[in-house]
mmCIF file of C-alpha atoms in Angstrom:
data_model
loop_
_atom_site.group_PDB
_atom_site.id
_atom_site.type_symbol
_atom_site.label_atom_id
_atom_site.label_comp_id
_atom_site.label_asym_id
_atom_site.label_seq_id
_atom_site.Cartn_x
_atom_site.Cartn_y
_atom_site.Cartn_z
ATOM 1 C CA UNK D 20 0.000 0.000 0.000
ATOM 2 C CA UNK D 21 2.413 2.581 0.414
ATOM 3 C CA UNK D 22 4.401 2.575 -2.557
ATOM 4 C CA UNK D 23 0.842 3.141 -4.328
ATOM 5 C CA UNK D 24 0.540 6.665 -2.624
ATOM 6 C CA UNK D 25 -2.329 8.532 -2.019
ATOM 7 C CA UNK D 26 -4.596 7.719 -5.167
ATOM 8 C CA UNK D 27 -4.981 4.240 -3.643
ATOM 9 C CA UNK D 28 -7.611 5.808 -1.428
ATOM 10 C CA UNK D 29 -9.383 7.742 -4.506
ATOM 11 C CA UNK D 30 -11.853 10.438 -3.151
ATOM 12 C CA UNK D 31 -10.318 10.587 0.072
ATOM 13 C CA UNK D 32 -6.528 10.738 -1.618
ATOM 14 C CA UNK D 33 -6.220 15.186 0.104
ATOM 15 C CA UNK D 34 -6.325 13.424 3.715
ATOM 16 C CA UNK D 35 -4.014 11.242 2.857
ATOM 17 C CA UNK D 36 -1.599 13.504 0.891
ATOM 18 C CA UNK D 37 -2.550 16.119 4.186
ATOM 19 C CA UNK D 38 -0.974 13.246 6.552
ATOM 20 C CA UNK D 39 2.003 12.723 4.316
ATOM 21 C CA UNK D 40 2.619 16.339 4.768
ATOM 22 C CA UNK D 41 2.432 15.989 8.694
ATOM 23 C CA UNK D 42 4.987 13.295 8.258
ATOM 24 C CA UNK D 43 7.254 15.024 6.233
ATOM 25 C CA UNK D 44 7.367 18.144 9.070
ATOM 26 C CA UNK D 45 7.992 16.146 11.747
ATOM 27 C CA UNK D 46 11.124 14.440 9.928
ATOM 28 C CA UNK D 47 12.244 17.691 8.951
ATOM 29 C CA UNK D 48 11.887 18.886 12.194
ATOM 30 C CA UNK D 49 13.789 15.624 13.273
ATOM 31 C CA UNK D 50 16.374 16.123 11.168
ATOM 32 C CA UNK D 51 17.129 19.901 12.341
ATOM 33 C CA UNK D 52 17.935 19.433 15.407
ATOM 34 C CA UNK D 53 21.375 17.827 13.646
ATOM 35 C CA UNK D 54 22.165 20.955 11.219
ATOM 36 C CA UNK D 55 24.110 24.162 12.185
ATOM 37 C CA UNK D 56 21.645 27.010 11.918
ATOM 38 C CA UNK D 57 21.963 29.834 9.233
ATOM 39 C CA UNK D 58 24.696 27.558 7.021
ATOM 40 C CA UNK D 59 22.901 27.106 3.284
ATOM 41 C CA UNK D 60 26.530 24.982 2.788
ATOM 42 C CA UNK D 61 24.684 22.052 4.089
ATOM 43 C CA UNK D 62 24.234 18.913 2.322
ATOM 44 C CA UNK D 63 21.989 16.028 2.977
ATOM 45 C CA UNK D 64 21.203 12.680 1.243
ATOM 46 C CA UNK D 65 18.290 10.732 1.869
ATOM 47 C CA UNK D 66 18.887 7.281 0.654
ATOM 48 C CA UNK D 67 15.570 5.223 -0.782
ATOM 49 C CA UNK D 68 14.086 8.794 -1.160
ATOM 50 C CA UNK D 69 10.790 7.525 -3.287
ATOM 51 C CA UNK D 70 8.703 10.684 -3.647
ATOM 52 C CA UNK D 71 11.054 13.190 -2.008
ATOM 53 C CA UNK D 72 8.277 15.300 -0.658
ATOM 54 C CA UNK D 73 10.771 15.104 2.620
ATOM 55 C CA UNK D 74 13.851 16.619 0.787
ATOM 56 C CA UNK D 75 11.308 19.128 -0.999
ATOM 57 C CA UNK D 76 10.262 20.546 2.591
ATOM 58 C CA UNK D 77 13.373 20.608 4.230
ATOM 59 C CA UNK D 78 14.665 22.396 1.346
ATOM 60 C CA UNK D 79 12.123 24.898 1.159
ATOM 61 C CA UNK D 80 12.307 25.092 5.150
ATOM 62 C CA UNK D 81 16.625 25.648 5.023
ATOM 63 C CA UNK D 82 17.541 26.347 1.612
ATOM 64 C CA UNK D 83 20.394 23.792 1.748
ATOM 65 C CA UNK D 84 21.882 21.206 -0.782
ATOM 66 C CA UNK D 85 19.044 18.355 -0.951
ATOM 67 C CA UNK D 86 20.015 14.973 -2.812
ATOM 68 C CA UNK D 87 17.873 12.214 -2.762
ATOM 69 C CA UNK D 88 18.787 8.573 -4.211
ATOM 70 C CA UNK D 89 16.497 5.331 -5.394
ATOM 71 C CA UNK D 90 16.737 2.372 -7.309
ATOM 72 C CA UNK D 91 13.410 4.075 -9.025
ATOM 73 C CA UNK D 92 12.324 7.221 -10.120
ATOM 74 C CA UNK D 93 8.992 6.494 -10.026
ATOM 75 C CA UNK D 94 8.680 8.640 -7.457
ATOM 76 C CA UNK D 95 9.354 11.944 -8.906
ATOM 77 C CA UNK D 96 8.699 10.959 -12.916
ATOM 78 C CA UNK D 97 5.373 13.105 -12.491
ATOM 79 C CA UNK D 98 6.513 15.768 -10.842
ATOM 80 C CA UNK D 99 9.689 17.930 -11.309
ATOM 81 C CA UNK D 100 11.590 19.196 -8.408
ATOM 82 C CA UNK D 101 13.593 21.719 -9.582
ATOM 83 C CA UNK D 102 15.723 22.282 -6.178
ATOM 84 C CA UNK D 103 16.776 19.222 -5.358
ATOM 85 C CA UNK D 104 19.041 16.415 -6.896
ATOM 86 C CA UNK D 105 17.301 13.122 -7.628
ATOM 87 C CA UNK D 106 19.234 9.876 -8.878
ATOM 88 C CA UNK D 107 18.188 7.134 -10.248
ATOM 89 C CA UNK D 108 20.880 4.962 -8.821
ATOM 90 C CA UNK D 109 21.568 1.754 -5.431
ATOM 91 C CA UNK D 110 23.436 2.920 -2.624
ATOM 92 C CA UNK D 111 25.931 0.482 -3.715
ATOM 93 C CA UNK D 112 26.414 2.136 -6.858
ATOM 94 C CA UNK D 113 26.176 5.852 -6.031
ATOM 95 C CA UNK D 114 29.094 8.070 -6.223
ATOM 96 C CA UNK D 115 29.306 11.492 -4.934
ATOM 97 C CA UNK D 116 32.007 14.115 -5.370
ATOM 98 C CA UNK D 117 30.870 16.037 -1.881
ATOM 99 C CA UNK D 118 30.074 14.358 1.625
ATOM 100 C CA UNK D 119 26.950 14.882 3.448
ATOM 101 C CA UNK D 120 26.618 16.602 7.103
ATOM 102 C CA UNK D 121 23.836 14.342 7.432
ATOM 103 C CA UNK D 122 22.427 10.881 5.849
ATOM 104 C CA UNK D 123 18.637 9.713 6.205
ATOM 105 C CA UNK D 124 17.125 6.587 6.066
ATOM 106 C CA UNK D 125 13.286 6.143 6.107
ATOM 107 C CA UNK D 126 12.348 2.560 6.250
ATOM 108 C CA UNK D 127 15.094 2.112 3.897
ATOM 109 C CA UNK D 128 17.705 0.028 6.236
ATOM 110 C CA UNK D 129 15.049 -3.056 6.727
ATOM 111 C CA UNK D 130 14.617 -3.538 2.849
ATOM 112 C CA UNK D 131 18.594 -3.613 2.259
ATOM 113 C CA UNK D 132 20.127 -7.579 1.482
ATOM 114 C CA UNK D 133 23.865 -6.030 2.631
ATOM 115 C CA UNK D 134 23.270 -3.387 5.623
ATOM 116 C CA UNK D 135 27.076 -3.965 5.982
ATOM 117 C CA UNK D 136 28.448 -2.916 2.996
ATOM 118 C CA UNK D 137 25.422 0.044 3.172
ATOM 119 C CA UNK D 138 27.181 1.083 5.743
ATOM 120 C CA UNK D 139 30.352 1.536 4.636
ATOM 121 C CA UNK D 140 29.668 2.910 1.898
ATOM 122 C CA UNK D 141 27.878 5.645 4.093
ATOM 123 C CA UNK D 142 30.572 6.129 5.897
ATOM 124 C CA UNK D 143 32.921 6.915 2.706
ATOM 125 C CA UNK D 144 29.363 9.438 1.885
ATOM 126 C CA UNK D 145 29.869 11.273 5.712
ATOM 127 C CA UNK D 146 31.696 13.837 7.161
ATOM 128 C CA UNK D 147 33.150 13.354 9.786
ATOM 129 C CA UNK D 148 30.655 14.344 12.893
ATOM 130 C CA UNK D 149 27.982 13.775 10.520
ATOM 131 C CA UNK D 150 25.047 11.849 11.341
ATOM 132 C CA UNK D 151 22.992 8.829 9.955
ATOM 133 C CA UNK D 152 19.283 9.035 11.108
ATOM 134 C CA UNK D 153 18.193 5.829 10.677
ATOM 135 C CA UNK D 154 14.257 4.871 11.374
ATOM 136 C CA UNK D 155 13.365 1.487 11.400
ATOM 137 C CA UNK D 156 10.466 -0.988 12.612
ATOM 138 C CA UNK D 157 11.263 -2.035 15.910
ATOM 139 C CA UNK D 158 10.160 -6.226 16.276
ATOM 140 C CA UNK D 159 10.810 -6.261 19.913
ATOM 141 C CA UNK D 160 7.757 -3.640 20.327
ATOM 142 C CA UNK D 161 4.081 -4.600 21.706
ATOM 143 C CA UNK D 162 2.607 -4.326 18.657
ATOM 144 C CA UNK D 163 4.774 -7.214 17.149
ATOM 145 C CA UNK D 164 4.545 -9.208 19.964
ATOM 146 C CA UNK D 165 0.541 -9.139 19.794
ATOM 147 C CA UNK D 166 0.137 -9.280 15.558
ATOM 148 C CA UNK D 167 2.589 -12.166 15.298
ATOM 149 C CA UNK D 168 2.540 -13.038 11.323
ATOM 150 C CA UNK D 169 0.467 -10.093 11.063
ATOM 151 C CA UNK D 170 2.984 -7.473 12.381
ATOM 152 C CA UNK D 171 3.552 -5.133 8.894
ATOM 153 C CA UNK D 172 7.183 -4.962 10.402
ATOM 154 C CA UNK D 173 8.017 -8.324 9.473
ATOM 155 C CA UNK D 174 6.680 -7.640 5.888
ATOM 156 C CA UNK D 175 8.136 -10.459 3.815
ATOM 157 C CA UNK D 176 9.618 -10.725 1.828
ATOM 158 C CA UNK D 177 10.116 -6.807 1.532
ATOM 159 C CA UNK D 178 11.769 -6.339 4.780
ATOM 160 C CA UNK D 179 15.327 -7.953 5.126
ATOM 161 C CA UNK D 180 16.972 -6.462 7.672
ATOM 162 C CA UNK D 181 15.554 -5.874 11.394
ATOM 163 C CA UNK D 182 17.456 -4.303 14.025
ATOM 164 C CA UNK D 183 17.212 -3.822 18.083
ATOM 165 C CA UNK D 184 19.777 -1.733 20.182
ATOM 166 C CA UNK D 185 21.743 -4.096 20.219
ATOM 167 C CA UNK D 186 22.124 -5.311 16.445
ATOM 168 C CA UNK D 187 23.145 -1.349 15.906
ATOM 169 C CA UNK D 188 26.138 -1.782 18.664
ATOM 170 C CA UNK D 189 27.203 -4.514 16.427
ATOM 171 C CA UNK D 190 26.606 -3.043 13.135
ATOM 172 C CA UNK D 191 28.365 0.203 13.915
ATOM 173 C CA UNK D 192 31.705 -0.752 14.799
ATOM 174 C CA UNK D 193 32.745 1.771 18.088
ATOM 175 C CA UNK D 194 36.241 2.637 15.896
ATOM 176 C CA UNK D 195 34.074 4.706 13.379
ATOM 177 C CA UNK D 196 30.983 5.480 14.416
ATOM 178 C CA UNK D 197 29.009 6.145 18.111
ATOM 179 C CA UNK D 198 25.926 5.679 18.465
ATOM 180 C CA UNK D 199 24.340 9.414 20.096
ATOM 181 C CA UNK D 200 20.711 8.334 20.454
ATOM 182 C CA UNK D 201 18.304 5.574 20.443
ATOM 183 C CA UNK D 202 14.533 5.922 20.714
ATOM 184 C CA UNK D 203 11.554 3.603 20.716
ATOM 185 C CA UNK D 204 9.166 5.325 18.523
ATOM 186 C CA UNK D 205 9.727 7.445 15.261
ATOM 187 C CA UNK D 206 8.459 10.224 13.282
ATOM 188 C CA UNK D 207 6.301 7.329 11.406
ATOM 189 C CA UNK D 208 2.909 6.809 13.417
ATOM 190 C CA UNK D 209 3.278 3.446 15.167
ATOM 191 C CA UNK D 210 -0.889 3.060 14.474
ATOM 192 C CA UNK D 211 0.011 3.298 10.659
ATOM 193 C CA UNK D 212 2.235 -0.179 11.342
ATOM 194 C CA UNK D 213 -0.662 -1.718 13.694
ATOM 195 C CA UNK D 214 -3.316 -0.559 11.109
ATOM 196 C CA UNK D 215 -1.410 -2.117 8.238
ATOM 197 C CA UNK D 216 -1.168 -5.548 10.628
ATOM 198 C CA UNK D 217 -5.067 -5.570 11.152
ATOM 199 C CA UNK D 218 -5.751 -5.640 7.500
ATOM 200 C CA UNK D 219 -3.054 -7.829 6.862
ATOM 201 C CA UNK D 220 -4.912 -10.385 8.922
ATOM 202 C CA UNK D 221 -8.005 -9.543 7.325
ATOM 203 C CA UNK D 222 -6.669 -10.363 3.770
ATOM 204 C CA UNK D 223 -7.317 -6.998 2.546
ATOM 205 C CA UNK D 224 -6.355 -6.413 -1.627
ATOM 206 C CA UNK D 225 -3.742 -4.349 -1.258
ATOM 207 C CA UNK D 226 -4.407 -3.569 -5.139
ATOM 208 C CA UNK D 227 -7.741 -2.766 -4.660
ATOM 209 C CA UNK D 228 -9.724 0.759 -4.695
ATOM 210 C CA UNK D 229 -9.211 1.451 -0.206
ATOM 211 C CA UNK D 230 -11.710 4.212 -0.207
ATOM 212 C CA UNK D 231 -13.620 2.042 1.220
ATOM 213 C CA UNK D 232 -12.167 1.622 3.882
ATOM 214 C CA UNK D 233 -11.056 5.011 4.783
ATOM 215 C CA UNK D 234 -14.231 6.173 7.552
ATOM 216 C CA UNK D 235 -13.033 2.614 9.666
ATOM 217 C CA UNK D 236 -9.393 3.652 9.120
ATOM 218 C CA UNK D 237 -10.827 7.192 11.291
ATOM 219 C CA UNK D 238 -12.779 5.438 13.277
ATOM 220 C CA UNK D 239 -9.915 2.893 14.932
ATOM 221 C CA UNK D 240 -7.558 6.110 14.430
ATOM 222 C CA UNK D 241 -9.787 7.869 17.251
ATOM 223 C CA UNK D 242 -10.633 4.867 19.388
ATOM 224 C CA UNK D 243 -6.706 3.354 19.528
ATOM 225 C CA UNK D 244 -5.603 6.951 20.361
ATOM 226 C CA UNK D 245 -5.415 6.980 24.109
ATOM 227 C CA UNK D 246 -3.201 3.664 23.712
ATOM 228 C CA UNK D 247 -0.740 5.096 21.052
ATOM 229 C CA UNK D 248 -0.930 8.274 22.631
ATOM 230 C CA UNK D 249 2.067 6.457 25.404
ATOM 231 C CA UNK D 250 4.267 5.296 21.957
ATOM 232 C CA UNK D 251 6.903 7.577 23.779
ATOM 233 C CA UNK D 252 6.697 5.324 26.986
ATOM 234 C CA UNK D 253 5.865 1.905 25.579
ATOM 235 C CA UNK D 254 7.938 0.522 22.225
ATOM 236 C CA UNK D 255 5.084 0.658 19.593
ATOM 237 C CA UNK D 256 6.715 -0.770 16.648
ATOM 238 C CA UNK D 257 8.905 1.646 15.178
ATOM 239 C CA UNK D 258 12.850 2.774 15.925
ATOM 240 C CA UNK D 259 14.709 5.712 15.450
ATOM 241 C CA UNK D 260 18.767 5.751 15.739
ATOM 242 C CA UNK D 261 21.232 8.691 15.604
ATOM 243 C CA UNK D 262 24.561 7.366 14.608
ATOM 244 C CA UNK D 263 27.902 10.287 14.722
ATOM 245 C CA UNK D 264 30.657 9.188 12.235
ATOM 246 C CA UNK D 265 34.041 9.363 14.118
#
């Protein structure tokens, strides 16, 4: 469902697009809190970029150097973005002549066959004190250990690579990189990852028109809120990691 983006949900597609846009701010929000202030020298790459609606805000919001990479340009074939730089290319492959002061990954690290060789490559991409901001699903959270099979986490055979705290101290070798912070929720709504779990087990068509079911999407939004309203407290189902490079 989500790489079919908002017209999967046909009448009620503005909500949806609205929502994306309150994702978007709070990653860009995120993500500030690791820039120097008043420096339009900055450059950021956000790897498995998709539609780079992100990149597009955070550009508009700091008017810095915005390069976005994916192994498809689906995402931005319909509409041009003029200020930022999109390839068309796999981590593995990509080659830049600058480094980055900071690195994103959305949901990018789970779907990746070689995290290790990611990650040096990112390191080669990273300035040193730059940052990787890394946002994962986290498995060892309630919601996956109440959805089982269902738990959109697990994902198969999309998602590859799952990580705790611990599988970052061992991916991130403490001769390169430290890890700064760890969190147990994201900028991604952990209720969008429970959501996607309840219709999993319903055997929803993922292909089909959702519209219809948009008004019970609302409706479970409003009644789960009190629970997800603790995701800060109580591991939900999805990660966020800061990582410095040495």
């Amino acid at each position: 469902l989500p790489y079919r983006g908002s017209s999967a949900w046909g009448k009620y597609s503005p909500f949806v697009v609205n929502s994306q846009k309150k994702l978007d701010l709070r990653r860009v929000n995120f993500v500030k809190k690791y820039l120097k202030k008043n420096d339009n020298h900055l450059n950021v790459l956000d790897v498995g970029c998709g539609n780079p609606s992100f990149l597009e805000l955070l550009q508009q919001n700091l008017e810095i150097n915005c390069t976005g990479i994916d192994f498809s340009d689906s995402g931005w074939k319909v509409k041009n973005f003029p200020n930022l730089t999109l390839k068309k290319v796999a981590i593995e492959d990509f080659v830049s002549a600058k480094q980055f002061d900071v690195i994103t990954l959305w949901h990018y690290l789970e779907h990746d066959y070689n995290p290790d060789q990611t990650i040096e490559k990112l390191y080669n991409c990273l300035k040193q004190g730059g940052k990787l901001i890394i946002e994962v699903p986290d498995y060892k959270s309630i919601t996956a250990k109440t959805q089982k099979s269902n738990w959109q986490g697990w994902h198969s055979p999309r998602h590859i690579s799952l990580a705790t705290k611990k599988s970052f101290d061992l991916l991130f070798q403490k001769d390169k990189w430290e890890i700064k912070k760890h969190l147990r929720y994201g900028t991604l709504d952990a209720f969008t990852l429970w959501w996607l779990g309840r219709m999993q087990k319903k055997e929803v068509d993922w292909s089909g028109n959702m519209a219809a079911n948009f008004w019970m999407l609302v409706l479970l939004k409003v009644v789960t809120a009190p629970i997800f309203a603790f995701e800060k407290l109580f591991p939900m189902g999805i990660q966020i990691v800061v990582i410095e490079k040495k």
